[in-house]
Each structure stands twice: as C-alpha cells, then as structure tokens.
mmCIF file of C-alpha atoms in Angstrom:
data_model
loop_
_atom_site.group_PDB
_atom_site.id
_atom_site.type_symbol
_atom_site.label_atom_id
_atom_site.label_comp_id
_atom_site.label_asym_id
_atom_site.label_seq_id
_atom_site.Cartn_x
_atom_site.Cartn_y
_atom_site.Cartn_z
ATOM 1 C CA MET A 395 90.609 158.171 137.273
ATOM 2 C CA ALA A 396 91.057 154.441 136.639
ATOM 3 C CA SER A 397 88.583 152.318 138.573
ATOM 4 C CA SER A 398 88.164 148.610 139.155
ATOM 5 C CA THR A 399 85.122 146.557 138.295
ATOM 6 C CA PRO A 400 83.132 144.650 140.974
ATOM 7 C CA ASN A 401 83.778 141.381 139.099
ATOM 8 C CA GLN A 402 87.153 141.321 140.854
ATOM 9 C CA MET A 403 85.216 140.132 143.923
ATOM 10 C CA LEU A 404 84.138 136.935 142.160
ATOM 11 C CA ASN A 405 85.664 133.474 142.015
ATOM 12 C CA THR A 406 88.262 134.170 144.670
ATOM 13 C CA SER A 407 88.651 132.622 148.106
ATOM 14 C CA TRP A 408 88.855 135.575 150.506
ATOM 15 C CA THR A 409 89.926 135.882 154.103
ATOM 16 C CA LEU A 410 87.833 138.425 155.998
ATOM 17 C CA HIS A 411 88.978 141.117 158.464
ATOM 18 C CA ARG A 412 87.401 144.204 160.030
ATOM 19 C CA LEU A 413 89.049 147.586 159.738
ATOM 20 C CA SER A 414 88.651 150.709 161.817
ATOM 21 C CA PRO A 415 88.661 154.059 159.861
ATOM 22 C CA LEU A 416 91.711 154.879 157.760
ATOM 23 C CA HIS A 417 93.265 158.203 158.869
ATOM 24 C CA HIS A 418 95.020 160.100 156.147
ATOM 25 C CA GLU A 419 94.541 163.744 157.119
ATOM 26 C CA LYS A 420 98.263 164.429 157.546
ATOM 27 C CA GLU A 421 98.923 163.872 153.831
ATOM 28 C CA PHE A 422 95.620 163.796 151.932
ATOM 29 C CA GLN A 423 92.180 165.193 152.638
ATOM 30 C CA THR A 424 90.492 162.451 150.612
ATOM 31 C CA LEU A 425 91.375 158.959 149.524
ATOM 32 C CA LEU A 426 88.866 157.195 147.367
ATOM 33 C CA ASP A 427 88.489 159.976 144.821
ATOM 34 C CA ASN A 428 92.129 160.955 144.912
ATOM 35 C CA PRO A 429 94.282 159.191 142.298
ATOM 36 C CA GLU A 430 97.415 160.829 143.608
ATOM 37 C CA ALA A 431 96.866 159.451 147.100
ATOM 38 C CA LEU A 432 96.130 155.910 145.758
ATOM 39 C CA LYS A 433 99.255 156.023 143.610
ATOM 40 C CA THR A 434 101.390 157.259 146.510
ATOM 41 C CA TYR A 435 100.281 154.432 148.820
ATOM 42 C CA ALA A 436 100.652 151.909 146.053
ATOM 43 C CA ASN A 437 104.277 152.988 145.535
ATOM 44 C CA ARG A 438 104.994 152.868 149.267
ATOM 45 C CA LEU A 439 103.591 149.370 149.520
ATOM 46 C CA ARG A 440 105.608 148.267 146.566
ATOM 47 C CA ASP A 441 108.806 149.701 148.063
ATOM 48 C CA GLN A 442 108.089 147.958 151.415
ATOM 49 C CA LEU A 443 107.394 144.617 149.740
ATOM 50 C CA THR A 444 110.407 144.654 147.492
ATOM 51 C CA GLY A 445 112.660 145.614 150.377
ATOM 52 C CA ASN A 446 111.315 143.900 153.454
ATOM 53 C CA VAL A 447 108.856 141.123 152.626
ATOM 54 C CA LEU A 448 111.435 138.407 153.230
ATOM 55 C CA SER A 449 113.402 140.201 155.951
ATOM 56 C CA GLY A 450 111.473 138.604 158.783
ATOM 57 C CA PHE A 451 112.014 135.030 157.666
ATOM 58 C CA GLN A 452 114.544 132.958 159.587
ATOM 59 C CA VAL A 453 116.786 130.818 157.528
ATOM 60 C CA GLY A 454 117.600 127.501 159.055
ATOM 61 C CA THR A 455 117.866 123.761 158.375
ATOM 62 C CA SER A 456 114.184 123.107 159.006
ATOM 63 C CA ALA A 457 111.847 122.858 156.057
ATOM 64 C CA PRO A 458 109.932 126.080 155.241
ATOM 65 C CA SER A 459 106.228 126.225 155.912
ATOM 66 C CA THR A 460 103.771 125.779 153.068
ATOM 67 C CA GLU A 461 102.988 129.492 152.924
ATOM 68 C CA GLU A 462 106.606 130.534 153.042
ATOM 69 C CA ASP A 463 107.429 128.012 150.295
ATOM 70 C CA THR A 464 104.549 129.386 148.206
ATOM 71 C CA LEU A 465 105.733 132.970 148.662
ATOM 72 C CA SER A 466 109.290 132.008 147.656
ATOM 73 C CA ARG A 467 108.010 130.799 144.282
ATOM 74 C CA THR A 468 106.054 133.916 143.338
ATOM 75 C CA GLY A 469 109.041 135.579 141.611
ATOM 76 C CA ALA A 470 109.755 139.281 141.613
ATOM 77 C CA LEU A 471 107.069 141.864 142.257
ATOM 78 C CA ARG A 472 106.241 143.438 138.881
ATOM 79 C CA ASN A 473 103.518 145.859 139.767
ATOM 80 C CA CYS A 474 101.460 147.137 142.686
ATOM 81 C CA THR A 475 98.262 149.062 142.035
ATOM 82 C CA TRP A 476 95.572 150.666 144.135
ATOM 83 C CA GLU A 477 92.327 151.426 142.258
ATOM 84 C CA ALA A 478 89.014 152.782 143.446
ATOM 85 C CA ILE A 479 86.035 150.413 143.156
ATOM 86 C CA SER A 480 83.231 152.484 141.669
ATOM 87 C CA SER A 481 80.398 150.012 142.160
ATOM 88 C CA LEU A 482 79.435 146.818 143.964
ATOM 89 C CA SER A 483 76.632 145.971 141.512
ATOM 90 C CA LEU A 484 77.780 142.535 140.331
ATOM 91 C CA ALA A 485 74.746 141.998 138.100
ATOM 92 C CA ASP A 486 75.387 145.348 136.338
ATOM 93 C CA PRO A 487 79.110 146.195 136.560
ATOM 94 C CA ASP A 488 78.648 149.015 134.044
ATOM 95 C CA ALA A 489 76.473 150.898 136.547
ATOM 96 C CA SER A 490 79.463 152.600 138.070
ATOM 97 C CA HIS A 491 79.480 155.713 140.248
ATOM 98 C CA PRO A 492 82.952 157.198 139.901
ATOM 99 C CA GLU A 493 81.945 160.199 141.894
ATOM 100 C CA SER A 494 81.176 158.006 144.904
ATOM 101 C CA PRO A 495 83.566 155.016 145.058
ATOM 102 C CA CYS A 496 82.798 152.306 147.607
ATOM 103 C CA GLY A 497 86.189 150.662 148.039
ATOM 104 C CA ILE A 498 89.792 150.127 147.011
ATOM 105 C CA LEU A 499 91.240 147.162 145.100
ATOM 106 C CA VAL A 500 94.906 146.392 145.771
ATOM 107 C CA VAL A 501 96.566 144.162 143.180
ATOM 108 C CA LEU A 502 100.090 142.699 143.650
ATOM 109 C CA GLU A 503 101.355 141.307 140.366
ATOM 110 C CA TYR A 504 104.263 138.941 140.751
ATOM 111 C CA GLU A 505 106.079 137.122 137.979
ATOM 112 C CA ASN A 506 104.259 133.855 138.602
ATOM 113 C CA ILE A 507 101.057 134.785 140.440
ATOM 114 C CA THR A 508 98.792 137.704 141.184
ATOM 115 C CA TYR A 509 97.513 138.450 144.707
ATOM 116 C CA LYS A 510 94.880 140.968 145.675
ATOM 117 C CA ALA A 511 93.085 142.593 148.558
ATOM 118 C CA ALA A 512 89.915 144.781 148.724
ATOM 119 C CA LEU A 513 88.816 147.352 151.241
ATOM 120 C CA LEU A 514 85.027 147.797 151.000
ATOM 121 C CA ALA A 515 82.201 149.917 152.379
ATOM 122 C CA PRO A 516 78.422 149.770 151.721
ATOM 123 C CA PRO A 517 77.453 151.793 148.621
ATOM 124 C CA GLU A 518 74.818 153.748 150.503
ATOM 125 C CA GLY A 519 75.672 156.418 153.079
ATOM 126 C CA SER A 520 78.877 158.465 153.495
ATOM 127 C CA HIS A 521 82.055 156.589 154.390
ATOM 128 C CA SER A 522 84.443 159.412 153.440
ATOM 129 C CA ARG A 523 84.992 161.965 156.174
ATOM 130 C CA LYS A 524 87.091 165.077 156.247
ATOM 131 C CA THR A 525 90.105 163.405 157.797
ATOM 132 C CA SER A 526 89.452 159.687 157.384
ATOM 133 C CA THR A 527 87.768 157.012 155.243
ATOM 134 C CA TYR A 528 85.783 154.179 156.733
ATOM 135 C CA LEU A 529 86.113 150.918 154.790
ATOM 136 C CA PRO A 530 85.003 148.337 157.397
ATOM 137 C CA LEU A 531 85.535 145.166 155.391
ATOM 138 C CA LEU A 532 88.993 143.942 154.355
ATOM 139 C CA LEU A 533 89.154 140.992 151.949
ATOM 140 C CA THR A 534 92.603 139.426 151.312
ATOM 141 C CA ARG A 535 93.792 136.782 148.882
ATOM 142 C CA LEU A 536 97.344 136.652 150.195
ATOM 143 C CA PRO A 537 99.609 134.062 151.820
ATOM 144 C CA GLY A 538 100.011 134.438 155.570
ATOM 145 C CA PRO A 539 103.356 136.328 155.656
ATOM 146 C CA LEU A 540 102.293 138.689 152.902
ATOM 147 C CA ARG A 541 98.964 139.285 154.597
ATOM 148 C CA GLN A 542 100.648 140.231 157.846
ATOM 149 C CA THR A 543 102.941 142.648 155.971
ATOM 150 C CA PHE A 544 99.968 144.283 154.264
ATOM 151 C CA ILE A 545 98.014 144.633 157.496
ATOM 152 C CA SER A 546 101.081 146.133 159.183
ATOM 153 C CA PHE A 547 101.374 148.575 156.281
ATOM 154 C CA LEU A 548 97.752 149.680 156.751
ATOM 155 C CA SER A 549 98.268 150.060 160.485
ATOM 156 C CA ALA A 550 101.456 152.113 160.091
ATOM 157 C CA HIS A 551 100.209 154.440 157.355
ATOM 158 C CA PHE A 552 96.546 154.898 158.351
ATOM 159 C CA ASP A 553 96.563 154.264 162.108
ATOM 160 C CA THR A 554 93.821 151.641 161.587
ATOM 161 C CA TYR A 555 93.099 148.571 163.668
ATOM 162 C CA CYS A 556 92.546 145.258 161.912
ATOM 163 C CA SER A 557 90.770 142.328 163.568
ATOM 164 C CA VAL A 558 89.667 138.867 162.512
ATOM 165 C CA PHE A 559 86.104 138.873 161.202
ATOM 166 C CA ARG A 560 84.279 135.773 162.316
ATOM 167 C CA LEU A 561 80.788 134.975 161.015
ATOM 168 C CA PRO A 562 78.276 133.703 163.597
ATOM 169 C CA SER A 563 76.069 130.735 162.891
ATOM 170 C CA GLN A 564 72.895 132.792 162.494
ATOM 171 C CA PHE A 565 74.596 134.968 159.933
ATOM 172 C CA LEU A 566 75.478 131.907 157.852
ATOM 173 C CA CYS A 567 71.837 130.840 158.027
ATOM 174 C CA ALA A 568 70.689 134.304 156.958
ATOM 175 C CA GLY A 569 73.205 134.319 154.115
ATOM 176 C CA LEU A 570 71.905 131.083 152.673
ATOM 177 C CA ALA A 571 68.287 132.312 152.964
ATOM 178 C CA SER A 572 69.093 135.657 151.280
ATOM 179 C CA TYR A 573 70.988 133.961 148.481
ATOM 180 C CA VAL A 574 68.035 131.648 147.761
ATOM 181 C CA ASP A 575 65.596 134.598 147.957
ATOM 182 C CA ALA A 576 67.632 136.491 145.385
ATOM 183 C CA LEU A 577 67.647 133.555 143.007
ATOM 184 C CA THR A 578 63.887 132.990 143.238
ATOM 185 C CA GLN A 579 62.769 136.605 143.596
ATOM 186 C CA GLY A 580 59.623 137.318 141.570
ATOM 187 C CA ARG A 581 59.029 133.657 140.877
ATOM 188 C CA ASP A 582 56.787 131.025 142.337
ATOM 189 C CA ARG A 583 59.108 128.630 144.114
ATOM 190 C CA GLU A 584 56.787 125.773 143.341
ATOM 191 C CA SER A 585 57.265 126.277 139.626
ATOM 192 C CA ALA A 586 59.569 123.976 137.681
ATOM 193 C CA ALA A 587 61.460 126.972 136.207
ATOM 194 C CA ALA A 588 62.338 128.433 139.617
ATOM 195 C CA ARG A 589 63.514 125.127 141.007
ATOM 196 C CA ALA A 590 65.508 124.372 137.885
ATOM 197 C CA ILE A 591 67.356 127.725 138.192
ATOM 198 C CA LEU A 592 67.950 127.112 141.913
ATOM 199 C CA GLU A 593 69.357 123.640 141.365
ATOM 200 C CA ASP A 594 71.511 124.693 138.408
ATOM 201 C CA VAL A 595 73.080 127.597 140.331
ATOM 202 C CA VAL A 596 73.308 126.091 143.816
ATOM 203 C CA LYS A 597 73.664 122.419 142.796
ATOM 204 C CA GLU A 598 74.267 120.631 146.153
ATOM 205 C CA ILE A 599 74.570 122.252 149.540
ATOM 206 C CA GLN A 600 77.243 121.181 152.017
ATOM 207 C CA ILE A 601 76.832 122.204 155.646
ATOM 208 C CA THR A 602 79.303 121.680 158.453
ATOM 209 C CA VAL A 603 77.833 121.576 161.934
ATOM 210 C CA SER A 604 80.133 121.969 164.933
ATOM 211 C CA PHE A 605 79.453 120.944 168.529
ATOM 212 C CA SER A 606 80.773 122.031 171.900
ATOM 213 C CA SER A 607 83.507 119.670 173.100
ATOM 214 C CA ASN A 608 82.033 119.488 176.623
ATOM 215 C CA VAL A 609 78.815 117.864 175.412
ATOM 216 C CA THR A 610 80.088 115.789 172.494
ATOM 217 C CA PRO A 611 83.829 115.181 173.047
ATOM 218 C CA ALA A 612 83.871 112.387 170.447
ATOM 219 C CA LEU A 613 81.902 114.286 167.794
ATOM 220 C CA ARG A 614 83.426 117.648 167.006
ATOM 221 C CA SER A 615 81.704 118.246 163.707
ATOM 222 C CA LEU A 616 79.091 116.738 161.339
ATOM 223 C CA ASN A 617 79.035 117.190 157.596
ATOM 224 C CA ILE A 618 75.606 117.239 155.972
ATOM 225 C CA ASN A 619 75.074 117.193 152.156
ATOM 226 C CA ILE A 620 71.808 118.124 150.504
ATOM 227 C CA PRO A 621 71.940 116.621 146.948
ATOM 228 C CA ARG A 622 70.853 118.658 143.993
ATOM 229 C CA GLY A 623 67.649 116.764 143.518
ATOM 230 C CA SER A 624 66.637 117.013 147.183
ATOM 231 C CA ILE A 625 66.908 120.758 147.646
ATOM 232 C CA LYS A 626 63.251 121.235 146.639
ATOM 233 C CA SER A 627 62.173 119.025 149.556
ATOM 234 C CA PHE A 628 63.553 121.571 152.035
ATOM 235 C CA LEU A 629 62.625 124.684 150.076
ATOM 236 C CA PRO A 630 59.997 126.820 151.925
ATOM 237 C CA ALA A 631 57.028 128.305 150.174
ATOM 238 C CA THR A 632 57.315 131.701 148.551
ATOM 239 C CA GLY A 633 57.306 134.602 151.034
ATOM 240 C CA VAL A 634 58.079 132.710 154.209
ATOM 241 C CA SER A 635 61.898 132.336 154.077
ATOM 242 C CA ASN A 636 62.353 135.334 156.419
ATOM 243 C CA GLN A 637 60.233 133.731 159.123
ATOM 244 C CA PRO A 638 61.922 131.756 161.961
ATOM 245 C CA GLY A 639 60.732 128.451 160.534
ATOM 246 C CA GLY A 640 60.861 129.357 156.879
ATOM 247 C CA SER A 641 64.389 128.592 155.686
ATOM 248 C CA ILE A 642 65.927 125.586 153.961
ATOM 249 C CA LEU A 643 67.827 124.952 157.220
ATOM 250 C CA SER A 644 64.573 124.858 159.144
ATOM 251 C CA GLY A 645 63.281 122.115 156.882
ATOM 252 C CA LEU A 646 66.585 120.290 157.229
ATOM 253 C CA SER A 647 66.431 120.493 161.054
ATOM 254 C CA SER A 648 62.921 119.000 161.012
ATOM 255 C CA TYR A 649 64.089 116.199 158.751
ATOM 256 C CA ILE A 650 67.060 115.364 160.987
ATOM 257 C CA GLU A 651 64.938 115.460 164.124
ATOM 258 C CA LYS A 652 62.382 113.174 162.590
ATOM 259 C CA HIS A 653 64.770 110.591 161.167
ATOM 260 C CA LEU A 654 67.804 110.835 163.484
ATOM 261 C CA ALA A 655 66.158 112.097 166.707
ATOM 262 C CA MET A 656 68.642 114.983 166.868
ATOM 263 C CA ASP A 657 67.294 118.431 167.727
ATOM 264 C CA LEU A 658 69.951 120.609 166.063
ATOM 265 C CA ASP A 659 67.861 123.707 165.305
ATOM 266 C CA LEU A 660 70.111 124.697 162.412
ATOM 267 C CA ALA A 661 67.964 127.780 161.616
ATOM 268 C CA GLY A 662 68.535 129.177 165.128
ATOM 269 C CA SER A 663 64.858 129.669 165.873
ATOM 270 C CA SER A 664 64.929 128.286 169.419
ATOM 271 C CA ALA A 665 65.553 130.283 172.597
ATOM 272 C CA ARG A 666 69.098 131.408 173.335
ATOM 273 C CA ASP A 667 69.277 129.271 176.504
ATOM 274 C CA SER A 668 68.225 126.086 174.678
ATOM 275 C CA PRO A 669 70.806 123.271 174.428
ATOM 276 C CA ALA A 670 70.906 123.582 170.592
ATOM 277 C CA SER A 671 71.654 127.319 170.773
ATOM 278 C CA LYS A 672 74.407 126.824 173.349
ATOM 279 C CA HIS A 673 76.183 123.829 171.893
ATOM 280 C CA VAL A 674 75.368 123.577 168.180
ATOM 281 C CA ARG A 675 76.518 125.943 165.514
ATOM 282 C CA ILE A 676 76.965 125.974 161.778
ATOM 283 C CA SER A 677 80.617 126.588 160.894
ATOM 284 C CA LYS A 678 80.482 126.364 157.099
ATOM 285 C CA ILE A 679 77.960 126.496 154.260
ATOM 286 C CA ALA A 680 79.186 125.690 150.749
ATOM 287 C CA CYS A 681 77.447 125.237 147.449
ATOM 288 C CA ASN A 682 78.225 125.814 143.800
ATOM 289 C CA GLY A 683 77.343 129.505 144.176
ATOM 290 C CA PHE A 684 79.218 130.531 147.335
ATOM 291 C CA VAL A 685 81.201 129.451 150.346
ATOM 292 C CA LEU A 686 80.870 131.051 153.831
ATOM 293 C CA GLY A 687 83.045 129.916 156.744
ATOM 294 C CA ALA A 688 82.616 130.912 160.386
ATOM 295 C CA GLU A 689 86.383 131.428 160.730
ATOM 296 C CA GLY A 690 86.175 134.331 158.279
ATOM 297 C CA LYS A 691 86.188 132.830 154.772
ATOM 298 C CA MET A 692 84.122 133.746 151.740
ATOM 299 C CA LYS A 693 83.979 132.879 148.043
ATOM 300 C CA LEU A 694 81.396 134.079 145.551
ATOM 301 C CA VAL A 695 81.135 131.962 142.378
ATOM 302 C CA ALA A 696 79.521 133.505 139.330
ATOM 303 C CA GLN A 697 80.334 134.195 135.721
ATOM 304 C CA PRO A 698 79.989 137.547 133.899
ATOM 305 C CA ILE A 699 77.377 137.877 131.227
ATOM 306 C CA ARG A 700 78.672 137.957 127.695
ATOM 307 C CA THR A 701 76.666 139.095 124.749
ATOM 308 C CA SER A 702 76.433 136.478 122.010
ATOM 309 C CA SER A 703 76.880 137.233 118.318
ATOM 310 C CA ALA A 704 74.951 134.158 117.195
ATOM 311 C CA SER A 705 72.424 134.864 114.463
ATOM 312 C CA ASP A 706 70.074 131.906 114.616
ATOM 313 C CA ASP A 707 67.087 131.980 116.953
ATOM 314 C CA SER A 708 67.781 128.649 118.674
ATOM 315 C CA ALA A 709 71.285 129.653 119.690
ATOM 316 C CA GLY A 710 69.994 133.036 120.762
ATOM 317 C CA ASN A 711 67.345 131.436 122.982
ATOM 318 C CA ASP A 712 69.931 129.180 124.579
ATOM 319 C CA ASP A 713 72.169 132.144 125.272
ATOM 320 C CA ASP A 714 69.243 134.085 126.822
ATOM 321 C CA ALA A 715 68.517 131.163 129.161
ATOM 322 C CA ARG A 716 72.155 130.894 130.179
ATOM 323 C CA ASN A 717 72.496 134.634 130.628
ATOM 324 C CA GLU A 718 69.398 134.719 132.787
ATOM 325 C CA LYS A 719 70.925 132.115 135.164
ATOM 326 C CA LYS A 720 74.179 134.064 135.194
ATOM 327 C CA ARG A 721 72.324 137.304 135.953
ATOM 328 C CA LEU A 722 70.480 135.699 138.849
ATOM 329 C CA ALA A 723 73.723 134.189 140.225
ATOM 330 C CA LEU A 724 75.389 137.618 139.989
ATOM 331 C CA ARG A 725 72.449 139.257 141.765
ATOM 332 C CA ALA A 726 72.503 136.618 144.546
ATOM 333 C CA SER A 727 76.284 137.054 144.927
ATOM 334 C CA GLY A 728 75.834 140.819 145.197
ATOM 335 C CA VAL A 729 73.205 140.432 147.898
ATOM 336 C CA LEU A 730 75.497 138.140 149.900
ATOM 337 C CA LEU A 731 78.450 140.516 149.479
ATOM 338 C CA LEU A 732 76.404 143.447 150.820
ATOM 339 C CA LEU A 733 75.237 141.323 153.766
ATOM 340 C CA VAL A 734 78.872 140.619 154.693
ATOM 341 C CA ILE A 735 79.810 144.306 154.404
ATOM 342 C CA HIS A 736 76.911 145.393 156.591
ATOM 343 C CA ARG A 737 77.824 142.625 159.103
ATOM 344 C CA SER A 738 81.355 144.041 159.346
ATOM 345 C CA ILE A 739 79.863 147.300 160.678
ATOM 346 C CA VAL A 740 77.843 145.527 163.362
ATOM 347 C CA GLY A 741 79.517 145.152 166.751
ATOM 348 C CA GLU A 742 81.289 141.834 167.310
ATOM 349 C CA ASN A 743 79.128 140.909 170.296
ATOM 350 C CA ARG A 744 75.873 141.391 168.465
ATOM 351 C CA GLU A 745 74.116 138.546 166.674
ATOM 352 C CA SER A 746 72.114 139.457 163.581
#
C-alpha cells in the first residue's frame, strides 16, 4: 500500500480544524489500512470537485473575491489521491509503521497548483475502531471555497462534525517552550554551541499580544520582536523551562514590566482572575522554525536531511554540522506537531 511521508507536513501554512470520528461502517470496516477504501473516497472527491466545485458561485458584475479569483486560475483537476501516513516522525521519516498508520494525506493536483489536506491522530493508542476511525486534527492548505467543499464532503460521507480549532494563549506559550526544549535537549543552555543552534534555527521571535477592547479600546494588539542576538537574554537555565516562571516568555514579561511598567504575564503564570489573565493574551508566535496563530494557523519550517557525497573531511564536517541543525529542527517540529494533535483531542473549554 502506498503511503505518504511525514515531510508533507513541513513548510506549509495550515488551517486547523477539529474532527469527530469518521464513520465508514456501511461500506468499509477499516479505513487507514484499506487501499480500496482510500481509492474509493479519492475518486468520489474528484468526481464532486470536477462537477460541483464552481456550481455554488454566483456570476455577477461585481469583482470576484481573492479566494474565488485564485481558485479560477488553478486550471483543471488532474489528480486526487488519498494516502495513509505511516509515521509522524519528522526527524526519521524512514521509521514508518505501515501496519499502524496515523493519518491520511489528501492531495489535489491541479494544472497550475497543488493543494493538500491531512487528517491526523497521535501515533500512540488505537484510533481505528470497528466501525469508525478517529482522526481528531484536520489540516488544510486550501482556498476558502474549496475548503468548504472538502469539509462538506467529509460530513456527507463520514457523518463527521468539523469545527474551528482555536489555540489558547497558554498553549502557544507551551508550544514555544517545548520547541526550545527540543532544540536544546541534552545540552547545557549556557554553552555557546547550544545557543548558536537555537539562534540559527529560531533566529528572531515575533510575538503578537492582543488586549480586550473594554480595557484598551485604542490598543488592540502589540507586536514584540526578540532579535536573534537577544534570545539568550531571555533563555531560562537548563531544566526549568517547564516551571511557571521558567520560559522565554516569563523572562520577556519581567523585562517589559521592568522597562515599560506593563504587567502582561505572557507566560500565564498568574491567577486566572488577575487582570493580565482576563484581558491579555498571546494571539501569535512566529519565528524561523514555526508559526502558531490563535485563530487556528500553523506552519512548521524545516529541511529534510540529505546525505552528502563529498569526499574531503572539511566538507564532511560542514555537512555534519548542518545536518545536526536540520535534525534538531525536525525533532522540534515533530514535538510541536504532536502537541497540536494532542490538543485537538482535549475539550474546547479546557486550558492546557
């Protein structure tokens, strides 16, 4: 059975949704390990897109929206494939487990562009049941009209419910801390090597802080940039990043409070009824390695490791150093992806 590599998750701006279980018992007992089922649904989606994707558009004298204009330039649909994702190990894509897939990659290949979507589940545990398959996280790289058509297809054929997946402020904080932990794992953060790797992979950090309109009507958001050379100033000591005051954002909060007299508590360590917890939230964190947006956006940036054929030692050493940074970036991206998948299973009203 053909399977897709986890590298398809990289270097793509995704929109996030939650999915309830996919019910397929009327036609197929299994889905992920069933090539016939995947091919059947791929053909049905292709038939629906080639016949109905533009049927809902109203033709008039007004100018089309940006998304409609983009979709009109895609050309004809050449191919539609559904493939099982055999592993979510970004750092080791060859470590596949075809007997226990953890998702489905949907690829829509048009004449001028390729769109894709992914339905994912955590690799541990059982997400395939006798009559349904639970893939709680839906990632889409589709224009709006095409995304709605795809979601409607899933709802009609699998009796699944799709909802917008928003990321709370504390999750964005935890995501940044986990990403940094994965980059520096097993290293002394005070060492020059660890900080060089962190700065090369992360580069600068951009944080968007949003405020409640009833307390700051004239200031809806605040953009904060941590330059590459200043990250080390906010980096906590090894082993304390999981503590309430031990993240980069905690250090940044202390800096802002000291120099600007603003108690923002970006790390979310204060009580729930404090003014900062009620009226201040992080809505976006972006760096060279990833982007997380509270409205349900994610991008993981990393490059696959390629084996060099260079024969001289100096070139080999340079390649080893570059590959080590790539490996760490892939590991950190994998950690962040798993965090998002696990978050999609958590109830919407629960903060974690």
